[in-house]
mmCIF file of C-alpha atoms in Angstrom:
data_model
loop_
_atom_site.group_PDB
_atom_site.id
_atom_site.type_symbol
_atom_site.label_atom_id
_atom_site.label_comp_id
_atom_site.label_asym_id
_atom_site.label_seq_id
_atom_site.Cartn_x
_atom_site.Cartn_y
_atom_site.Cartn_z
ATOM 1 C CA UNK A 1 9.882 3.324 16.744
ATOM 2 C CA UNK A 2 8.025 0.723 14.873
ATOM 3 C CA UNK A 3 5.215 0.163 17.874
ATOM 4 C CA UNK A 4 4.545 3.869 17.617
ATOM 5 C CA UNK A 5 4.682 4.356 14.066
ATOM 6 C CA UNK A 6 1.990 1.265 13.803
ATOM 7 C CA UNK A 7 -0.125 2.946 17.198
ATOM 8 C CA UNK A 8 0.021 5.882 14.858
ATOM 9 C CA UNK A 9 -1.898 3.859 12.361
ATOM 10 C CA UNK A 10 -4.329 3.118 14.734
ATOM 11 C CA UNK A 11 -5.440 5.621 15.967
ATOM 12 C CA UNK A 12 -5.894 8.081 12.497
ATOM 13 C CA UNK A 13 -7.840 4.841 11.198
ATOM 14 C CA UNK A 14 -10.251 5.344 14.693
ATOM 15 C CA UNK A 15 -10.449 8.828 14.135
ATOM 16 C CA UNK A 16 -11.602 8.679 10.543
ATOM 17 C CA UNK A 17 -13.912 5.709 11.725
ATOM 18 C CA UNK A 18 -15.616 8.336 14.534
ATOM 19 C CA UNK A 19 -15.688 11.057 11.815
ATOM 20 C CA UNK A 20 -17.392 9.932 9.285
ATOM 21 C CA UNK A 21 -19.341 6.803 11.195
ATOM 22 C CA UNK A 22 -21.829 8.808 13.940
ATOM 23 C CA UNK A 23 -24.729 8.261 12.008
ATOM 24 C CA UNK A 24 -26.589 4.601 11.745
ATOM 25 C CA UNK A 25 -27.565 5.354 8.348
ATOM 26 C CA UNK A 26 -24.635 5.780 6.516
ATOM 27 C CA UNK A 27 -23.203 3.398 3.892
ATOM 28 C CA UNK A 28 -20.189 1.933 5.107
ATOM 29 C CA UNK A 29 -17.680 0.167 2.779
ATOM 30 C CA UNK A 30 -15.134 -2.332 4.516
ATOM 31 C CA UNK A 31 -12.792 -3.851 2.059
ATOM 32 C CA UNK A 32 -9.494 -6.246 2.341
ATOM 33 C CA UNK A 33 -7.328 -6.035 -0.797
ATOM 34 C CA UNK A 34 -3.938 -7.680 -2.398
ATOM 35 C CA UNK A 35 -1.527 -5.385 -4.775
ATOM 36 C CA UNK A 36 1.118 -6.446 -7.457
ATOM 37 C CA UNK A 37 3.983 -4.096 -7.920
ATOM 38 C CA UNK A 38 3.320 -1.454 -5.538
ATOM 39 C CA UNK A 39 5.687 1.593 -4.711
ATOM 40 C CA UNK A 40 8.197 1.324 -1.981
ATOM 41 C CA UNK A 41 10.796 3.156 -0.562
ATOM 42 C CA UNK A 42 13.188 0.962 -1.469
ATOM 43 C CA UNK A 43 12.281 0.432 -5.375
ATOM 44 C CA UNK A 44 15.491 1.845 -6.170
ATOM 45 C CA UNK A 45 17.714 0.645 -3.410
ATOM 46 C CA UNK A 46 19.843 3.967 -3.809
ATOM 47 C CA UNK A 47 20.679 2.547 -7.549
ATOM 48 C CA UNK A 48 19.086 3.740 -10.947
ATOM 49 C CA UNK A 49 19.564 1.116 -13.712
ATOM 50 C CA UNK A 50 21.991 -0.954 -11.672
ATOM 51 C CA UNK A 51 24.427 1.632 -11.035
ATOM 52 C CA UNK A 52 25.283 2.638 -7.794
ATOM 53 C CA UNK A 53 25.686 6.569 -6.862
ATOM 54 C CA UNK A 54 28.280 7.231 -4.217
ATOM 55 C CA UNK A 55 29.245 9.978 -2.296
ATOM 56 C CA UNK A 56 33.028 9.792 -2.441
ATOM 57 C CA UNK A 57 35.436 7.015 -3.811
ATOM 58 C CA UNK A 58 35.217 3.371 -1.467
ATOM 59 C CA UNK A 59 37.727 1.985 -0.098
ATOM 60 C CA UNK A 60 40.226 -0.540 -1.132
ATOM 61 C CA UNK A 61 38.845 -2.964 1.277
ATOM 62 C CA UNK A 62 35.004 -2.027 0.410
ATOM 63 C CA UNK A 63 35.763 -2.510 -3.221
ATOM 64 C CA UNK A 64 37.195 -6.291 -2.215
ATOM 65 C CA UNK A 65 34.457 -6.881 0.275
ATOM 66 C CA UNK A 66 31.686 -6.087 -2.552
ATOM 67 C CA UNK A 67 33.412 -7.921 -5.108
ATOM 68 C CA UNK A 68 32.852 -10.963 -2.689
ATOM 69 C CA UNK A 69 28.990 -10.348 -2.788
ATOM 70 C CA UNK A 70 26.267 -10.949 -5.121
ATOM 71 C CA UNK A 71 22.545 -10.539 -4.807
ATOM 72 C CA UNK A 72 19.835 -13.328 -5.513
ATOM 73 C CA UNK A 73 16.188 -12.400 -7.026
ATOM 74 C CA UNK A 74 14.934 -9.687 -5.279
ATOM 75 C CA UNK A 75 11.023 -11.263 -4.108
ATOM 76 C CA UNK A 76 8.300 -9.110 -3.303
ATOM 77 C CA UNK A 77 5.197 -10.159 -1.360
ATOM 78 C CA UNK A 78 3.197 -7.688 -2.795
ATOM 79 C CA UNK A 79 0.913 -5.245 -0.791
ATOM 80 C CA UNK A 80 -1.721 -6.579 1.838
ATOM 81 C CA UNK A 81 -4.330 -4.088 2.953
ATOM 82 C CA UNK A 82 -7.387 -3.187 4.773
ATOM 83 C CA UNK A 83 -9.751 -0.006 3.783
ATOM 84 C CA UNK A 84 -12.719 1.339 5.531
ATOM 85 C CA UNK A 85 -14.881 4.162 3.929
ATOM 86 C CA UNK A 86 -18.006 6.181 4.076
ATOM 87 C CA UNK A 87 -20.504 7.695 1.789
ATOM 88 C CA UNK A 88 -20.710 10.857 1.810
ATOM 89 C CA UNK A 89 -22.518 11.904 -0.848
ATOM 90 C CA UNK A 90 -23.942 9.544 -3.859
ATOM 91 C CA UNK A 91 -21.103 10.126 -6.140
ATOM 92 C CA UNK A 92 -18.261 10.228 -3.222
ATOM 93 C CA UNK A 93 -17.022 8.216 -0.360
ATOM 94 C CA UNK A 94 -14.179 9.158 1.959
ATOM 95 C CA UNK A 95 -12.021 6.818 3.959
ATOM 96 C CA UNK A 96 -8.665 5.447 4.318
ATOM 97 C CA UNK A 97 -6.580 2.096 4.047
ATOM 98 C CA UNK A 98 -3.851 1.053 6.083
ATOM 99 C CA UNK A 99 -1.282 -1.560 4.246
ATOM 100 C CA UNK A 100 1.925 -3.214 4.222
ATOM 101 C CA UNK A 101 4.452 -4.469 1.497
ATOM 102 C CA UNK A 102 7.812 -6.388 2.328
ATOM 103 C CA UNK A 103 10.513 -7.191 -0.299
ATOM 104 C CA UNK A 104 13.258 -10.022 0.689
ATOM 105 C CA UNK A 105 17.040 -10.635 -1.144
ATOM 106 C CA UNK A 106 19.766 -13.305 -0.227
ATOM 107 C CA UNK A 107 23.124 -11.827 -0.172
ATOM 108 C CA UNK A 108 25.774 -14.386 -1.076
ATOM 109 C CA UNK A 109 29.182 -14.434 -0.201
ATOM 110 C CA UNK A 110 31.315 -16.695 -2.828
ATOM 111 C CA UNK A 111 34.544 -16.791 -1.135
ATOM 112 C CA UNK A 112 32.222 -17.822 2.623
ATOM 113 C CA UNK A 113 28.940 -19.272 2.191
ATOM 114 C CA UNK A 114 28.750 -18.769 5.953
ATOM 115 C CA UNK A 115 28.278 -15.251 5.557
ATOM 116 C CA UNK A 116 25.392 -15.210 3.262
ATOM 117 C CA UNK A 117 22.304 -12.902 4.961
ATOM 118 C CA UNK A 118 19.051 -11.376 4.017
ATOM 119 C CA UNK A 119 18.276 -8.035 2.923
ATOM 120 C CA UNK A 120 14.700 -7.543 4.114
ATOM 121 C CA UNK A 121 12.558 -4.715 4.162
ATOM 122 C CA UNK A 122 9.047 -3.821 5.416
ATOM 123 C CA UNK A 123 6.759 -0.967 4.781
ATOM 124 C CA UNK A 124 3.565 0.106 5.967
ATOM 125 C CA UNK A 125 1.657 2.742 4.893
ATOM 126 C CA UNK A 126 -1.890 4.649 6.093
ATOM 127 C CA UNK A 127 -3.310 6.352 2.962
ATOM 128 C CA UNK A 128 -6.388 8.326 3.397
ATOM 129 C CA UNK A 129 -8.611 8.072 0.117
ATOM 130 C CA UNK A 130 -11.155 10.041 -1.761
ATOM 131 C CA UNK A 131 -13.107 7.779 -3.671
ATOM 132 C CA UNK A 132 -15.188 9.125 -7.389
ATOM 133 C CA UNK A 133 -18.241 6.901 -8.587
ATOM 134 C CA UNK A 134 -18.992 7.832 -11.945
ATOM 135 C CA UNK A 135 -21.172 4.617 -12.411
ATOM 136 C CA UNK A 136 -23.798 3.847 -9.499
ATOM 137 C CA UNK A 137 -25.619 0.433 -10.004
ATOM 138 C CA UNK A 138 -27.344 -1.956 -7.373
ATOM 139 C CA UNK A 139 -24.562 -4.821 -8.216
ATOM 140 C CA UNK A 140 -22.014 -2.943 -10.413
ATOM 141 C CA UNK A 141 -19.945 0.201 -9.443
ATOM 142 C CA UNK A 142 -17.164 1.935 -11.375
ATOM 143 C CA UNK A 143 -14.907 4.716 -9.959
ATOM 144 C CA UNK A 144 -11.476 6.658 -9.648
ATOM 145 C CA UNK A 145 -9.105 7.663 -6.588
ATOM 146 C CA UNK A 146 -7.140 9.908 -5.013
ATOM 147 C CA UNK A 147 -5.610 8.594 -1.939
ATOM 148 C CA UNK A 148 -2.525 10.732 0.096
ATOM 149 C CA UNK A 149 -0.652 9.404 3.502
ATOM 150 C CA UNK A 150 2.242 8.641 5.310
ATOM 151 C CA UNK A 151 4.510 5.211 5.269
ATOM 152 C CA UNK A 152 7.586 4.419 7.248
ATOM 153 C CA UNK A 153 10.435 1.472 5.435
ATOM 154 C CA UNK A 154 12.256 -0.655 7.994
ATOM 155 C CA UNK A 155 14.924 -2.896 7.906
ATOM 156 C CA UNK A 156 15.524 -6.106 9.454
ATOM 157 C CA UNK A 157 19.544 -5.774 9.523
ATOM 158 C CA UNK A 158 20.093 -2.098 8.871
ATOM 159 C CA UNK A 159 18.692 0.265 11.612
ATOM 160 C CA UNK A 160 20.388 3.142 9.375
ATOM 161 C CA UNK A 161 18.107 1.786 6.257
ATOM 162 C CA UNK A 162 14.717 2.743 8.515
ATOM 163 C CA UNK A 163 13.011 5.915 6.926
ATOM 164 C CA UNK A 164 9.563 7.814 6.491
ATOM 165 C CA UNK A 165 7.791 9.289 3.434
ATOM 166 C CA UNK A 166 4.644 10.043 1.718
ATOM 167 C CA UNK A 167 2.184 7.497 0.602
ATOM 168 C CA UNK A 168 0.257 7.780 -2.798
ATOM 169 C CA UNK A 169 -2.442 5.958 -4.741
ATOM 170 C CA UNK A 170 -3.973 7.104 -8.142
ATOM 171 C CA UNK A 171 -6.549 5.119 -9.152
ATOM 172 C CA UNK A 172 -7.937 5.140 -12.805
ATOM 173 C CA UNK A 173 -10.208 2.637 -13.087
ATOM 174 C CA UNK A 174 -11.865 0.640 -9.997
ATOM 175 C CA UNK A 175 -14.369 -1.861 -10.211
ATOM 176 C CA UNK A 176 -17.001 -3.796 -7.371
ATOM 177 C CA UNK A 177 -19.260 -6.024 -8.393
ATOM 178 C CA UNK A 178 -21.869 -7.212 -5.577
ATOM 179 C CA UNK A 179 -24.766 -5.226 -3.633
ATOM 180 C CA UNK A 180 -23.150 -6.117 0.519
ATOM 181 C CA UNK A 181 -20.878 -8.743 -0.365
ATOM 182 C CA UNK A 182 -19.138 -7.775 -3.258
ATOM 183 C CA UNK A 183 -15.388 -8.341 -5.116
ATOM 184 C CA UNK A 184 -13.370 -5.752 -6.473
ATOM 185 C CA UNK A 185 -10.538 -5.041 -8.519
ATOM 186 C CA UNK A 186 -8.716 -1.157 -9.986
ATOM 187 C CA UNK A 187 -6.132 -1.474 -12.680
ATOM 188 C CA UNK A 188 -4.557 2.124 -14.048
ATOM 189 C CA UNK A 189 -3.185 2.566 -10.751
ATOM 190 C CA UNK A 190 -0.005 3.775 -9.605
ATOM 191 C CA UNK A 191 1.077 3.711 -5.804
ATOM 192 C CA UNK A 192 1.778 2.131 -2.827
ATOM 193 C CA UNK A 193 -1.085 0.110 -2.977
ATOM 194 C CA UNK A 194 -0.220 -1.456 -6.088
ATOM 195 C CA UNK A 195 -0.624 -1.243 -9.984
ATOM 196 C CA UNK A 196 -3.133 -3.755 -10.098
ATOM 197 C CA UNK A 197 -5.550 -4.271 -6.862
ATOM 198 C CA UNK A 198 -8.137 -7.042 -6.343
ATOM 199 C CA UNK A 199 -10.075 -8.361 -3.026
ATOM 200 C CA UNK A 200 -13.605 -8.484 -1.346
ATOM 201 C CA UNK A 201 -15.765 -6.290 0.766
ATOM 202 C CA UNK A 202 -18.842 -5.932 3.084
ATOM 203 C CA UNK A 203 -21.374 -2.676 2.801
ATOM 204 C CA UNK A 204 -23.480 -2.049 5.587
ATOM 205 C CA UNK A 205 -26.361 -0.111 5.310
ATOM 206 C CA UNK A 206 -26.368 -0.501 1.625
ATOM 207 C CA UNK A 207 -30.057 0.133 1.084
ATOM 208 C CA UNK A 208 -30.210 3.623 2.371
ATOM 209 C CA UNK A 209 -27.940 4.722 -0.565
ATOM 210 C CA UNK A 210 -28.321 2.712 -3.152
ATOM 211 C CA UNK A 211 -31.934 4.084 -4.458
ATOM 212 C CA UNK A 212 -31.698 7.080 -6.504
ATOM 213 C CA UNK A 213 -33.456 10.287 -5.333
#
C-alpha cells in the first residue's frame, strides 16, 4: 500500500510537470524546503490534552498492562519537501510539493525493560499549491498560498494505525530572496508543510518574466 500510495505521488507530480511545463519559455520555480511543527495525522494520537477517549470501559488486564507503560519525548523530524511550480501569469504561479514528516516515541515498560519499543510514524503528503505574488522584484519576492492535497500516516508497528486524509498549507507571508538561485523562507503558515518553512531554489527561464510589461 505504501509503494502505490508513493507511485501515486509520482505520477500527479509528472502530470502537473507536463501541464504546466510544454512551453520553453516559461518560468519554472524548483525549490527544496525544511518545516518546524507541521500538521500530522497523528498530532493528537487519539488524545486531547492528555486524556484518552475510549469507546467502552478496558479491561482489567489492559488497565494493568498500561499502568506498566510510559512514553518518552515524543521527537519530530520535522517536514522535508520538494516543490516544483510554474508561472502562469506575473502575479501567480501554480505547482505542487510533495513532502514527508515522521514523529518517533520510546515506549517503556518499568516492570520489563525488555519490552520497551518504538512508536513511529511516517507521513507523506502531495499538496498542490497556488502561489500569490503581491511584491515582484528582480532579487526580492513576497507572496501568500493556498495549497490542497492528499497524505497517507503509516506505522512502523501498527498496520491498524495506517490511514489517509487531506493535506493543507496556508501560507501568510513567503519570502525569496535571489534572481535563479535564491533562499526562501514563509512564516504565518499553518499545515502540513510546517508553521515556519525555509530552503533554496533554482528558476529557470527567469528572464522572460521578470521584466515588467
Amino acid at each position: 500500500m505504501n509503494r502505490r500510495f508513493l507511485l501515486i505521488l509520482a505520477v500527479n507530480l509528472l502530470c502537473v510537470s507536463s501541464l504546466f511545463g510544454q512551453s520553453g519559455k516559461r518560468e519554472v520555480d524548483t525549490r527544496f524546503g525544511y518545516g518546524i511543527y507541521p500538521l500530522t495525522f497523528d498530532l493528537f494520537n487519539d488524545n486531547f490534552w492528555g486524556c484518552a477517549w475510549h469507546d467502552g470501559y478496558p479491561s482489567v488486564k489492559e488497565d494493568y498492562h498500561n499502568a506498566l507503560e510510559f512514553a518518552g519525548d515524543r521527537v519530530s523530524s520535522g517536514c522535508f519537501s520538494f516543490g516544483r511550480y510554474y508561472k502562469v501569469l506575473r502575479w501567480m504561479d501554480l505547482g505542487a510539493s510533495i513532502s514527508y514528516a515522521g514523529t518517533y516515541q520510546t515506549i517503556y515498560n518499568s516492570a520489563n525493560p525488555g519490552l520497551t519499543r518504538r512508536d513511529d510514524y511516517h507521513s507523506l503528503f502531495f499538496t498542490p499549491t497556488i502561489r500569490f505574488s503581491w511584491f515582484n522584484r528582480e532579487y526580492v519576492r513576497m507572496y501568500s498560498s493556498v495549497g490542497f492535497g492528499l497524505g497517507m500516516m503509516f506505522s512502523s508497528e501498527d498496520k491498524d494505525k495506517n490511514e489517509a486524509g487531506p493535506s493543507i498549507q496556508l501560507t501568510g507571508f513567503g519570502i525569496s530572496v535571489g534572481k535563479r538561485l535564491y533562499g526562501f523562507s514563509e512564516v504565518q503558515s499553518v499545515g502540513t508543510l510546517g508553521f515556519i518553512t525555509f530552503g533554496c531554489g533554482y528558476r529557470f527561464n527567469v528572464a522572460t518574466f521578470s521584466k515588467k510589461r
